[in-house]
Amino acid sequence: MARLESLIGLVNRIQRACTVLGDHGGGDGMSLWEALPTVAVVGGQSSGKSSVLESVVGRDFLPRGSGIVTRRPLVLQLHQIEANRSEYAEFLHCPKKKFTDFASVRKEISDETDRITGKTKQISNIPIHLSIYSPNVVNLTLIDLPGLTKVAVEGQPESIVEDIENMVRSYVEKPNCIILAISPANQDIATSDAIKLAREVDPSGERTFGVLTKLDLMDKGTNALDVIEGRSYRLQHPWVGIVNRSQADINKNVDMIAARRKEQEYFETSPEYGHLAHKMGSEYLAKLLSKHLEVVIRQRIPSIIALINKTIDELNAELDRIGRPIGVDSGAQLYTILELCRAFDRVFKEHLDGGRPGGDRIYKVFDHQLPAALKKLPFDRHLSVKNVQKVVSEADGYQPHLIAPEQGYRRLIDGSIVYFKGPAEASVDAVHFVLKELVRKSMAETEELKRFPTLQSDIAAASTEALERFRDESRKTVTRLVEMESSYLTVEFFRKLNSEPERTPNQAGSKADKHSKETVQNMDTFGDNYLRRIASNVSSYINMVCETLRLSIPKAVVHCQVREAKRNLLNLFYTKIGRQEKERLGAMLDEDPALMERRTNIAKRLELYKSARDEIDSVAWK
């Protein structure tokens, strides 16, 4: 038995720890708190619930009054301590304060109730958690619930009846909840609100204990033996009779231990209940509940251990996902930073190489945006007859050209090639924009980085700086490509033009006519047909240059920006952090406070579950 008493005491401590950590229900799965058995005290108003609880505890500590006094659930955890220690109470909402005066406990319950509900008759489902440490109690967790009622009184909403029943049901419907159904003996058991509700949620009666209060207030000549002995309403567990303190005893502040003795004397001297005296009274009820809890806990140890192991696995997985705590020495911090950078770099490269979406936008720049921009260049205006005549005339100076306008050709070609700088630089900027977007997306998708906002900012800034360097180099390169086309013209192209047969001037995209001496001698040097042939020749050459640049600009951009981003995006950043002091490294790993708090909470819960598993194993099986 000592082993099981240790087990139920352990369960109480685990429930207390769960409460402190906020791990007491909610969510999709069952919490450890819910998996451990508890006792819910259910009864109608003025059924004697408070007196039963005070008798079990051996202290007068609950608020009293008319109407609804219990307006919030009271989770009461009883912890048995050594006989030579002083008893005291603690509230979860003020854990550092020990209450040794139980009148102060009563006042604190009232004040804490009013803090949520106000000084009204409203109710709230937010529980008050109270622990009492005393040598005069058995290890138990009891939940005192608002009394069931049938009508709303003044100051209460019409829904109060349904609200209270729903609150009580939310506790007693749980399969691990033991129902302590309180019914006054001076009322017909058929009208008992507690028994009615217990029958609905526990039709087999496996979880229900019946308690009859106010046996001493029954009319003379009547008794409750039919109920207590199970003839009126049978339960799987025996009924227990309770004699509450009289109002006179309450007014005189009669000691609860003395009240227990007085209660026991009543049963021992009662002609009706004397033969059941050893199974009556609040002290027996407490021991009966404790013994039953011990049996229930022992039966459910395998399922409790399974739940604990499952939760431990989930908590470990969650810690792995959000990241374990990092070392405090500079070497560990530097290693962590480098690992996080590599994780980000992997995600970024996956975007570029097609493992993740986004890199295809760079190809679209070259396949759609660049060709479209080249087609829109204003060559028609630049190579109009009027502009060709102007450029050729200015190039000839005071003496017109004799055979072919060499300088005019060159100026027309130079003026056309300049237009290519716009699309070339636009391609550089477009790819730069895509790379910046991929950096941003990669940063957001790198799970390991989410816990370090400062490091995120530093990596983002370093990446942006590197991309700007790559963009500047790329812009210089594509500009050089364009300028090289002006620096040295392809002579073979014009020699080939002169070797081809003459074509009609109105053919779209026609090449230069083959010049014969007779044609040159008989034509007007600045006639429209002659100028159109010049424009046509220049246009053909520019088309050739355009095709060359359409192919070479993407190569230059990829070489200077995309390839460099893949290879060297964080190289300078690595060099800088290698020279950082320990304090700066620590600052870079300054985590999001909310995430730190979350990890701390998970670590505490993990420690709780591991400790609970080890202690339950130790107490239950050894």
GROMACS .gro file of N, CA and C in nm, residues 509-586:
model
  234
  509GLY      N    1   1.384   4.488  -9.592
  509GLY     CA    2   1.502   4.420  -9.540
  509GLY      C    3   1.604   4.384  -9.645
  510SER      N    4   1.599   4.449  -9.767
  510SER     CA    5   1.695   4.413  -9.872
  510SER      C    6   1.833   4.459  -9.836
  511LYS      N    7   1.933   4.388  -9.886
  511LYS     CA    8   2.072   4.425  -9.863
  511LYS      C    9   2.116   4.527  -9.968
  512ALA      N   10   2.234   4.581  -9.949
  512ALA     CA   11   2.283   4.688 -10.042
  512ALA      C   12   2.294   4.636 -10.185
  513ASP      N   13   2.255   4.724 -10.279
  513ASP     CA   14   2.267   4.686 -10.421
  513ASP      C   15   2.413   4.671 -10.460
  514LYS      N   16   2.428   4.584 -10.555
  514LYS     CA   17   2.564   4.572 -10.612
  514LYS      C   18   2.589   4.694 -10.701
  515HIS      N   19   2.698   4.767 -10.667
  515HIS     CA   20   2.723   4.893 -10.738
  515HIS      C   21   2.807   4.869 -10.864
  516SER      N   22   2.753   4.921 -10.970
  516SER     CA   23   2.832   4.920 -11.095
  516SER      C   24   2.871   5.065 -11.128
  517LYS      N   25   2.968   5.076 -11.202
  517LYS     CA   26   3.016   5.211 -11.235
  517LYS      C   27   2.909   5.290 -11.308
  518GLU      N   28   2.833   5.219 -11.394
  518GLU     CA   29   2.732   5.293 -11.470
  518GLU      C   30   2.623   5.346 -11.377
  519THR      N   31   2.585   5.263 -11.276
  519THR     CA   32   2.479   5.303 -11.184
  519THR      C   33   2.522   5.422 -11.102
  520VAL      N   34   2.644   5.417 -11.055
  520VAL     CA   35   2.697   5.526 -10.973
  520VAL      C   36   2.703   5.657 -11.053
  521GLN      N   37   2.742   5.647 -11.176
  521GLN     CA   38   2.760   5.768 -11.257
  521GLN      C   39   2.625   5.831 -11.291
  522ASN      N   40   2.521   5.749 -11.307
  522ASN     CA   41   2.393   5.802 -11.357
  522ASN      C   42   2.295   5.840 -11.245
  523MET      N   43   2.329   5.810 -11.115
  523MET     CA   44   2.232   5.836 -11.006
  523MET      C   45   2.267   5.965 -10.933
  524ASP      N   46   2.164   6.021 -10.870
  524ASP     CA   47   2.186   6.138 -10.785
  524ASP      C   48   2.251   6.092 -10.656
  525THR      N   49   2.361   6.155 -10.620
  525THR     CA   50   2.437   6.112 -10.503
  525THR      C   51   2.350   6.109 -10.378
  526PHE      N   52   2.259   6.203 -10.363
  526PHE     CA   53   2.174   6.207 -10.244
  526PHE      C   54   2.027   6.178 -10.277
  527GLY      N   55   2.004   6.098 -10.380
  527GLY     CA   56   1.868   6.059 -10.413
  527GLY      C   57   1.811   5.962 -10.311
  528ASP      N   58   1.678   5.952 -10.305
  528ASP     CA   59   1.611   5.868 -10.205
  528ASP      C   60   1.651   5.721 -10.217
  529ASN      N   61   1.661   5.672 -10.342
  529ASN     CA   62   1.695   5.529 -10.358
  529ASN      C   63   1.834   5.501 -10.303
  530TYR      N   64   1.923   5.594 -10.327
  530TYR     CA   65   2.059   5.576 -10.279
  530TYR      C   66   2.064   5.577 -10.126
  531LEU      N   67   1.990   5.668 -10.066
  531LEU     CA   68   1.987   5.677  -9.919
  531LEU      C   69   1.919   5.555  -9.857
  532ARG      N   70   1.815   5.505  -9.929
  532ARG     CA   71   1.748   5.387  -9.876
  532ARG      C   72   1.841   5.267  -9.876
  533ARG      N   73   1.926   5.258  -9.984
  533ARG     CA   74   2.021   5.146  -9.988
  533ARG      C   75   2.120   5.155  -9.872
  534ILE      N   76   2.161   5.276  -9.839
  534ILE     CA   77   2.252   5.293  -9.724
  534ILE      C   78   2.181   5.248  -9.597
  535ALA      N   79   2.056   5.294  -9.580
  535ALA     CA   80   1.980   5.257  -9.460
  535ALA      C   81   1.960   5.106  -9.453
  536SER      N   82   1.933   5.046  -9.571
  536SER     CA   83   1.912   4.901  -9.575
  536SER      C   84   2.038   4.826  -9.536
  537ASN      N   85   2.152   4.874  -9.587
  537ASN     CA   86   2.279   4.808  -9.553
  537ASN      C   87   2.308   4.819  -9.402
  538VAL      N   88   2.289   4.938  -9.349
  538VAL     CA   89   2.312   4.957  -9.204
  538VAL      C   90   2.215   4.872  -9.123
  539SER      N   91   2.089   4.869  -9.167
  539SER     CA   92   1.988   4.789  -9.096
  539SER      C   93   2.026   4.643  -9.093
  540SER      N   94   2.076   4.592  -9.207
  540SER     CA   95   2.116   4.451  -9.212
  540SER      C   96   2.231   4.425  -9.114
  541TYR      N   97   2.323   4.519  -9.110
  541TYR     CA   98   2.436   4.502  -9.019
  541TYR      C   99   2.389   4.506  -8.872
  542ILE      N  100   2.300   4.600  -8.843
  542ILE     CA  101   2.249   4.613  -8.705
  542ILE      C  102   2.171   4.488  -8.666
  543ASN      N  103   2.098   4.431  -8.761
  543ASN     CA  104   2.026   4.305  -8.731
  543ASN      C  105   2.123   4.195  -8.692
  544MET      N  106   2.238   4.192  -8.762
  544MET     CA  107   2.339   4.092  -8.729
  544MET      C  108   2.396   4.117  -8.588
  545VAL      N  109   2.422   4.245  -8.557
  545VAL     CA  110   2.473   4.280  -8.424
  545VAL      C  111   2.369   4.247  -8.317
  546CYS      N  112   2.243   4.276  -8.349
  546CYS     CA  113   2.134   4.249  -8.254
  546CYS      C  114   2.127   4.101  -8.219
  547GLU      N  115   2.140   4.017  -8.322
  547GLU     CA  116   2.136   3.872  -8.297
  547GLU      C  117   2.255   3.829  -8.212
  548THR      N  118   2.372   3.890  -8.241
  548THR     CA  119   2.491   3.857  -8.161
  548THR      C  120   2.471   3.895  -8.016
  549LEU      N  121   2.421   4.018  -7.990
  549LEU     CA  122   2.401   4.063  -7.853
  549LEU      C  123   2.288   3.988  -7.784
  550ARG      N  124   2.188   3.949  -7.858
  550ARG     CA  125   2.079   3.871  -7.798
  550ARG      C  126   2.130   3.742  -7.736
  551LEU      N  127   2.236   3.688  -7.797
  551LEU     CA  128   2.294   3.565  -7.746
  551LEU      C  129   2.403   3.590  -7.642
  552SER      N  130   2.476   3.700  -7.659
  552SER     CA  131   2.591   3.722  -7.569
  552SER      C  132   2.553   3.793  -7.439
  553ILE      N  133   2.451   3.877  -7.441
  553ILE     CA  134   2.410   3.947  -7.318
  553ILE      C  135   2.368   3.848  -7.210
  554PRO      N  136   2.281   3.747  -7.239
  554PRO     CA  137   2.248   3.649  -7.135
  554PRO      C  138   2.370   3.576  -7.081
  555LYS      N  139   2.465   3.545  -7.168
  555LYS     CA  140   2.586   3.477  -7.122
  555LYS      C  141   2.662   3.564  -7.021
  556ALA      N  142   2.673   3.693  -7.055
  556ALA     CA  143   2.744   3.784  -6.966
  556ALA      C  144   2.672   3.801  -6.833
  557VAL      N  145   2.540   3.816  -6.839
  557VAL     CA  146   2.462   3.835  -6.717
  557VAL      C  147   2.471   3.712  -6.627
  558VAL      N  148   2.455   3.593  -6.686
  558VAL     CA  149   2.463   3.470  -6.607
  558VAL      C  150   2.603   3.456  -6.547
  559HIS      N  151   2.705   3.485  -6.628
  559HIS     CA  152   2.843   3.471  -6.580
  559HIS      C  153   2.872   3.567  -6.465
  560CYS      N  154   2.827   3.690  -6.477
  560CYS     CA  155   2.863   3.792  -6.378
  560CYS      C  156   2.769   3.796  -6.258
  561GLN      N  157   2.643   3.756  -6.276
  561GLN     CA  158   2.547   3.768  -6.166
  561GLN      C  159   2.501   3.633  -6.112
  562VAL      N  160   2.445   3.550  -6.198
  562VAL     CA  161   2.385   3.425  -6.150
  562VAL      C  162   2.493   3.329  -6.099
  563ARG      N  163   2.596   3.309  -6.182
  563ARG     CA  164   2.702   3.217  -6.140
  563ARG      C  165   2.772   3.267  -6.015
  564GLU      N  166   2.799   3.397  -6.009
  564GLU     CA  167   2.866   3.452  -5.892
  564GLU      C  168   2.778   3.443  -5.767
  565ALA      N  169   2.647   3.462  -5.785
  565ALA     CA  170   2.555   3.449  -5.670
  565ALA      C  171   2.554   3.306  -5.618
  566LYS      N  172   2.562   3.209  -5.710
  566LYS     CA  173   2.567   3.069  -5.666
  566LYS      C  174   2.696   3.037  -5.594
  567ARG      N  175   2.804   3.093  -5.643
  567ARG     CA  176   2.936   3.056  -5.590
  567ARG      C  177   2.980   3.141  -5.471
  568ASN      N  178   2.953   3.269  -5.478
  568ASN     CA  179   3.021   3.361  -5.386
  568ASN      C  180   2.928   3.458  -5.316
  569LEU      N  181   2.801   3.421  -5.299
  569LEU     CA  182   2.705   3.516  -5.242
  569LEU      C  183   2.747   3.563  -5.103
  570LEU      N  184   2.798   3.472  -5.020
  570LEU     CA  185   2.829   3.507  -4.882
  570LEU      C  186   2.979   3.502  -4.852
  571ASN      N  187   3.062   3.502  -4.955
  571ASN     CA  188   3.206   3.490  -4.931
  571ASN      C  189   3.261   3.604  -4.845
  572LEU      N  190   3.223   3.728  -4.878
  572LEU     CA  191   3.272   3.840  -4.799
  572LEU      C  192   3.215   3.837  -4.658
  573PHE      N  193   3.092   3.788  -4.646
  573PHE     CA  194   3.030   3.777  -4.513
  573PHE      C  195   3.108   3.677  -4.428
  574TYR      N  196   3.149   3.565  -4.490
  574TYR     CA  197   3.229   3.467  -4.417
  574TYR      C  198   3.360   3.530  -4.369
  575THR      N  199   3.421   3.607  -4.453
  575THR     CA  200   3.546   3.672  -4.415
  575THR      C  201   3.526   3.767  -4.297
  576LYS      N  202   3.415   3.841  -4.300
  576LYS     CA  203   3.389   3.937  -4.193
  576LYS      C  204   3.361   3.869  -4.059
  577ILE      N  205   3.278   3.766  -4.060
  577ILE     CA  206   3.244   3.704  -3.932
  577ILE      C  207   3.362   3.629  -3.873
  578GLY      N  208   3.454   3.588  -3.958
  578GLY     CA  209   3.573   3.520  -3.906
  578GLY      C  210   3.658   3.613  -3.822
  579ARG      N  211   3.640   3.745  -3.839
  579ARG     CA  212   3.717   3.843  -3.762
  579ARG      C  213   3.636   3.906  -3.650
  580GLN      N  214   3.512   3.858  -3.630
  580GLN     CA  215   3.426   3.920  -3.529
  580GLN      C  216   3.464   3.875  -3.388
  581GLU      N  217   3.443   3.966  -3.292
  581GLU     CA  218   3.463   3.932  -3.152
  581GLU      C  219   3.347   3.846  -3.103
  582LYS      N  220   3.369   3.779  -2.989
  582LYS     CA  221   3.268   3.690  -2.933
  582LYS      C  222   3.137   3.764  -2.906
  583GLU      N  223   3.146   3.888  -2.857
  583GLU     CA  224   3.025   3.963  -2.824
  583GLU      C  225   2.941   3.988  -2.949
  584ARG      N  226   3.009   4.019  -3.059
  584ARG     CA  227   2.936   4.044  -3.183
  584ARG      C  228   2.873   3.916  -3.235
  585LEU      N  229   2.943   3.804  -3.223
  585LEU     CA  230   2.886   3.676  -3.265
  585LEU      C  231   2.762   3.645  -3.183
  586GLY      N  232   2.772   3.669  -3.052
  586GLY     CA  233   2.655   3.645  -2.966
  586GLY      C  234   2.538   3.734  -3.003
   0.00000   0.00000   0.00000
